[in-house]
Amino acid sequence: MKKKILNLISKIKNKNITIGIVGLGYVGLPLALRFSEVGFNVVGYDKDDKKIIKLKKYKSYIKSISDQELIKKNFIPTSNLKILSKSDAIIICLPTPLKKNSKVPDMTYIKNFASSIKSFLRENHILILESTTYPGTTREFFLPVLKNCGFIPGKNAFLIYSPEREDPGNKKYRIKDIPKIVSGYSDNCKKIGNLIYGKVAKKTVEVKSLEHAEMVKLYENIYRSINIGLANEMKIVCHKMGLNIYEVIKAASTKPFGFSPFYPGPGYGGHCIPIDPFYLSWKSKQFGYSPKFIELSAKINNSMPTYIKKNIKKILKKDKKKLFKILILGIAYKKNVDDLRESPAVQLINILQKENNFQINFYDPFIKKIDSRNKKFKDINYFNLKYNKLNKFDLVAILTDHDKLDYKKILKYSKIVVDCRGRFFNIKDKKVTQS
Ligand SMILES: NC(=O)c1ccc[n+]([C@@H]2O[C@H](COP(=O)([O-])OP(=O)(O)OC[C@H]3O[C@@H](n4cnc5c(N)ncnc54)[C@H](O)[C@@H]3O)[C@@H](O)[C@H]2O)c1
């Protein structure tokens, strides 16, 4: 092995390299903090000035990260791209959304960033992509940049893919506890990737090629999408047959092999599960195969808000009122997070509002207003939760079962509860309907 590579390896082992994180969002910020926690110097680049100003004042914008955690001498946040020239490893945590109103990957963030790095790439630079994406992305977007700059990947520049597997809000599994999938363009790249991530995660799992590593992440998310879809469909079947889906899942979970529990809900949400699977279905079609499970599970999961609306209408039909007051409890896409992206609660609110005879209010302990991306709302009021005032609503629907909510009080003071998360699955009370 060349002396320069051995020197780089020794620097990584001694945490004597600077890590540059690109995109300080849900993935990039915790990762930056983890690298600085273990002793690396870290520079964090985000084009959003507002985020950088907050970080400089040690004000967190991510619920699972406290202000205190931001106070680190070896972490410099900035909106100046040039700072990356000072880093030895550049870890890209940029968004990979779908194009508007389509199921086609929007690679703009990755593409633009790849072309912007030409100006400061230097010998022995390490490029790592963490964003979730289709197999072939790392090679397609970053290999040409390295080569065009005159570098020989694997010899004097290093290309790595290592997907983020973070589960926001999950206190049990943080970055350090989750085995890190790593792959690289060459054996040297893999070695360097393993060394870097070995410093922040308990375990690294080396995968054969960049494309295999990209596929691993998609497979994990597709697995979830399909299993959530299965749980949601079985919920409908159970409702029709007068069975309790939670009782079924609870008992099935006692099987020590071959079964992993997934739970039904009002649909699915977040930046990953409703989106990432379509990266693969799009790519797979280019290879002449249209995957079936991906589209089917999305169809079932996306139909859940409409299913819930129908149940709500059925319950309220007995009453002849002209206007029904409904409270949506929890609007984040899952419990204990403040993330509204692709939230099924937002979809339900949109659907309910089209009915005209519903006046909708919401309460979420982590979200006080619905951001500009969801401005489709009309007259949606924030209800400052007072449990003993819940009886002013004709119906209370639990869309997100945040641990912060007091479920005993919800049950006590509400007139009708529509429980979309199985919080009251073993409670026999006429005012509760599972949905
Ligand atoms: N959120 C999750 O739970 C999660 C988990 C695993 C993987 N992922 C994947 O990780 C990637 C990032 O997701 P996220 O949830 O952190 O997204 P995010 O939207 O929370 O963060 C992305 C950040 O990138 C910044 N940004 C956008 N364009 C930029 C540019 N040109 N230069 C610098 N910064 C820029 C944005 O301001 C934002 O802060 C995606 O591919 C996602 O699929 C997300």
Coordinates of N, CA and C and ligand atoms in Angstrom, one line a residue, residues 21-30 45-49 51 61-62 78 81 84 92-97 108-110 112-113 116 129-133 161 163-168 217 221 270-272 275-276 279 333-334 339 341 373, ligand 1:
I21 N -19.6 17.5 7.0 CA -21.0 16.9 6.8 C -21.7 17.9 5.9
V22 N -22.4 17.4 4.9 CA -23.1 18.2 4.0 C -24.6 18.0 4.2
G23 N -25.4 19.0 4.6 CA -26.8 18.8 4.9 C -27.0 18.5 6.3
L24 N -27.4 19.5 7.1 CA -27.5 19.3 8.6 C -29.0 19.1 9.0
G25 N -29.6 18.1 8.4 CA -31.0 17.9 8.7 C -31.1 16.7 9.7
Y26 N -32.2 16.0 9.5 CA -32.5 14.9 10.5 C -31.3 13.9 10.5
V27 N -30.6 13.7 9.4 CA -29.6 12.7 9.3 C -28.2 13.4 9.6
G28 N -27.9 14.5 8.9 CA -26.6 15.1 9.0 C -26.3 15.7 10.3
L29 N -27.2 16.3 11.0 CA -26.9 16.9 12.3 C -26.5 15.9 13.4
P30 N -27.3 14.9 13.6 CA -26.9 13.9 14.6 C -25.6 13.2 14.2
Y45 N -21.9 21.7 6.8 CA -22.3 22.7 5.8 C -23.7 22.5 5.5
D46 N -24.5 23.6 5.6 CA -25.9 23.6 5.2 C -26.2 24.9 4.5
K47 N -26.9 24.8 3.4 CA -27.2 26.1 2.7 C -28.3 26.9 3.3
D48 N -29.0 26.3 4.3 CA -30.0 27.1 5.0 C -29.4 27.9 6.1
D49 N -29.3 29.2 5.8 CA -28.7 30.2 6.8 C -29.4 30.1 8.2
K51 N -30.8 27.7 9.7 CA -30.3 26.6 10.6 C -29.0 26.9 11.1
Y61 N -33.0 22.6 16.2 CA -34.2 22.6 15.5 C -34.7 21.2 15.2
I62 N -34.1 20.3 15.9 CA -34.5 18.9 15.8 C -34.9 18.4 17.2
T78 N -21.6 25.9 9.3 CA -21.5 27.1 8.4 C -22.3 26.9 7.1
L81 N -19.8 27.0 1.6 CA -19.4 25.7 0.9 C -17.9 25.5 1.0
L84 N -15.6 23.1 3.1 CA -15.4 21.7 2.9 C -14.0 21.4 2.3
I92 N -22.1 13.2 2.6 CA -23.2 13.9 2.0 C -24.6 13.3 2.5
C93 N -25.3 14.2 3.2 CA -26.6 13.8 3.8 C -27.7 14.7 3.2
L94 N -27.7 14.8 1.9 CA -28.7 15.7 1.2 C -30.0 14.9 0.9
P95 N -31.1 15.7 0.7 CA -32.4 15.1 0.5 C -32.4 14.4 -0.9
T96 N -33.2 13.3 -0.9 CA -33.4 12.6 -2.1 C -35.0 12.4 -2.2
P97 N -35.6 13.5 -2.6 CA -37.1 13.4 -2.7 C -37.6 12.8 -4.0
T108 N -31.8 16.3 -8.0 CA -31.2 17.7 -8.1 C -30.2 18.0 -7.1
Y109 N -30.5 17.6 -5.8 CA -29.6 18.0 -4.7 C -28.3 17.3 -4.9
I110 N -28.3 16.0 -5.2 CA -27.1 15.2 -5.4 C -26.3 15.7 -6.6
N112 N -26.4 18.6 -8.2 CA -25.9 20.0 -8.0 C -24.6 20.0 -7.1
F113 N -24.8 19.2 -6.1 CA -23.6 19.1 -5.1 C -22.4 18.5 -5.8
S116 N -20.7 20.9 -7.7 CA -20.1 22.0 -7.0 C -18.7 21.7 -6.3
L129 N -21.3 9.1 0.4 CA -22.8 9.4 0.2 C -23.5 8.6 1.2
E130 N -24.4 9.3 2.0 CA -25.3 8.6 3.0 C -26.7 8.7 2.5
S131 N -27.1 9.6 1.6 CA -28.5 9.7 1.3 C -29.1 8.4 0.7
T132 N -30.3 8.1 1.0 CA -31.0 6.9 0.4 C -31.2 7.1 -1.1
T133 N -30.9 6.1 -1.8 CA -31.0 6.3 -3.3 C -31.0 5.0 -4.1
Y161 N -20.1 4.5 -0.1 CA -21.5 4.6 0.1 C -21.8 4.0 1.5
P163 N -25.3 3.9 3.9 CA -26.6 4.5 4.1 C -26.9 4.8 5.6
E164 N -27.6 5.9 5.8 CA -28.0 6.2 7.2 C -29.2 5.3 7.5
R165 N -29.2 4.7 8.8 CA -30.3 3.9 9.2 C -30.9 4.4 10.4
E166 N -30.7 5.7 10.7 CA -31.2 6.4 11.9 C -32.8 6.3 11.9
D167 N -33.3 6.1 13.1 CA -34.7 6.1 13.3 C -35.0 7.2 14.3
P168 N -35.4 8.4 13.7 CA -35.6 9.6 14.6 C -36.6 9.3 15.7
K217 N -30.3 -0.5 1.8 CA -31.1 0.5 2.4 C -32.5 0.5 1.8
N221 N -36.2 -0.4 3.6 CA -37.4 0.5 3.7 C -38.6 -0.1 2.9
G270 N -43.4 10.2 6.9 CA -42.0 10.5 7.0 C -41.3 10.7 5.7
H271 N -40.0 11.0 5.8 CA -39.3 11.3 4.6 C -38.8 10.1 3.8
C272 N -39.0 8.9 4.5 CA -38.4 7.7 3.9 C -39.3 6.7 3.3
I275 N -41.5 7.2 0.2 CA -40.7 7.8 -0.9 C -39.7 6.8 -1.5
D276 N -38.8 6.4 -0.6 CA -37.6 5.6 -1.1 C -38.0 4.4 -1.9
Y279 N -37.8 4.9 -5.5 CA -36.5 5.0 -6.2 C -36.1 3.6 -6.8
Y333 N -45.9 12.4 11.8 CA -46.1 11.1 11.1 C -45.9 9.9 12.0
K334 N -45.2 10.1 13.1 CA -45.1 9.0 14.0 C -44.9 9.6 15.4
D339 N -42.0 15.7 13.2 CA -41.8 15.7 11.8 C -43.2 15.5 11.1
R341 N -43.6 15.5 7.7 CA -43.4 15.2 6.3 C -44.3 13.9 6.0
R373 N -45.6 24.0 3.4 CA -45.8 22.9 2.5 C -47.3 22.3 2.6
Ligands
LIG1 N1 -34.9 11.4 8.2 C1 -34.7 10.1 8.3 O1 -35.2 9.5 9.2 C2 -33.7 9.4 7.4 C3 -33.2 8.2 7.8 C4 -32.3 7.5 7.0 C5 -32.0 8.1 5.7 N2 -32.5 9.3 5.4 C6 -32.0 9.8 4.1 O2 -31.0 10.8 4.4 C7 -31.1 11.9 3.4 C8 -31.3 13.2 4.1 O3 -32.5 13.1 4.8 P1 -32.9 14.1 6.0 O4 -34.1 13.6 6.6 O5 -31.7 14.4 6.8 O6 -33.3 15.4 5.1 P2 -33.5 16.9 5.7 O7 -34.3 17.6 4.7 O8 -33.9 16.9 7.1 O9 -32.0 17.5 5.7 C9 -31.4 17.9 4.5 C10 -30.6 19.1 4.8 O10 -29.8 19.4 3.6 C11 -29.8 20.9 3.4 N3 -29.6 21.2 2.0 C12 -30.4 21.1 1.0 N4 -29.7 21.4 -0.1 C13 -28.4 21.7 0.2 C14 -27.2 22.0 -0.5 N5 -27.2 22.2 -1.8 N6 -26.1 22.2 0.3 C15 -26.1 22.1 1.6 N7 -27.2 21.7 2.3 C16 -28.3 21.5 1.6 C17 -31.2 21.3 3.9 O11 -31.2 22.6 4.3 C18 -31.4 20.3 5.1 O12 -31.0 20.9 6.3 C19 -32.2 11.5 2.5 O13 -31.7 10.8 1.4 C20 -33.1 10.6 3.3 O14 -33.8 9.7 2.5 C21 -33.3 10.0 6.2

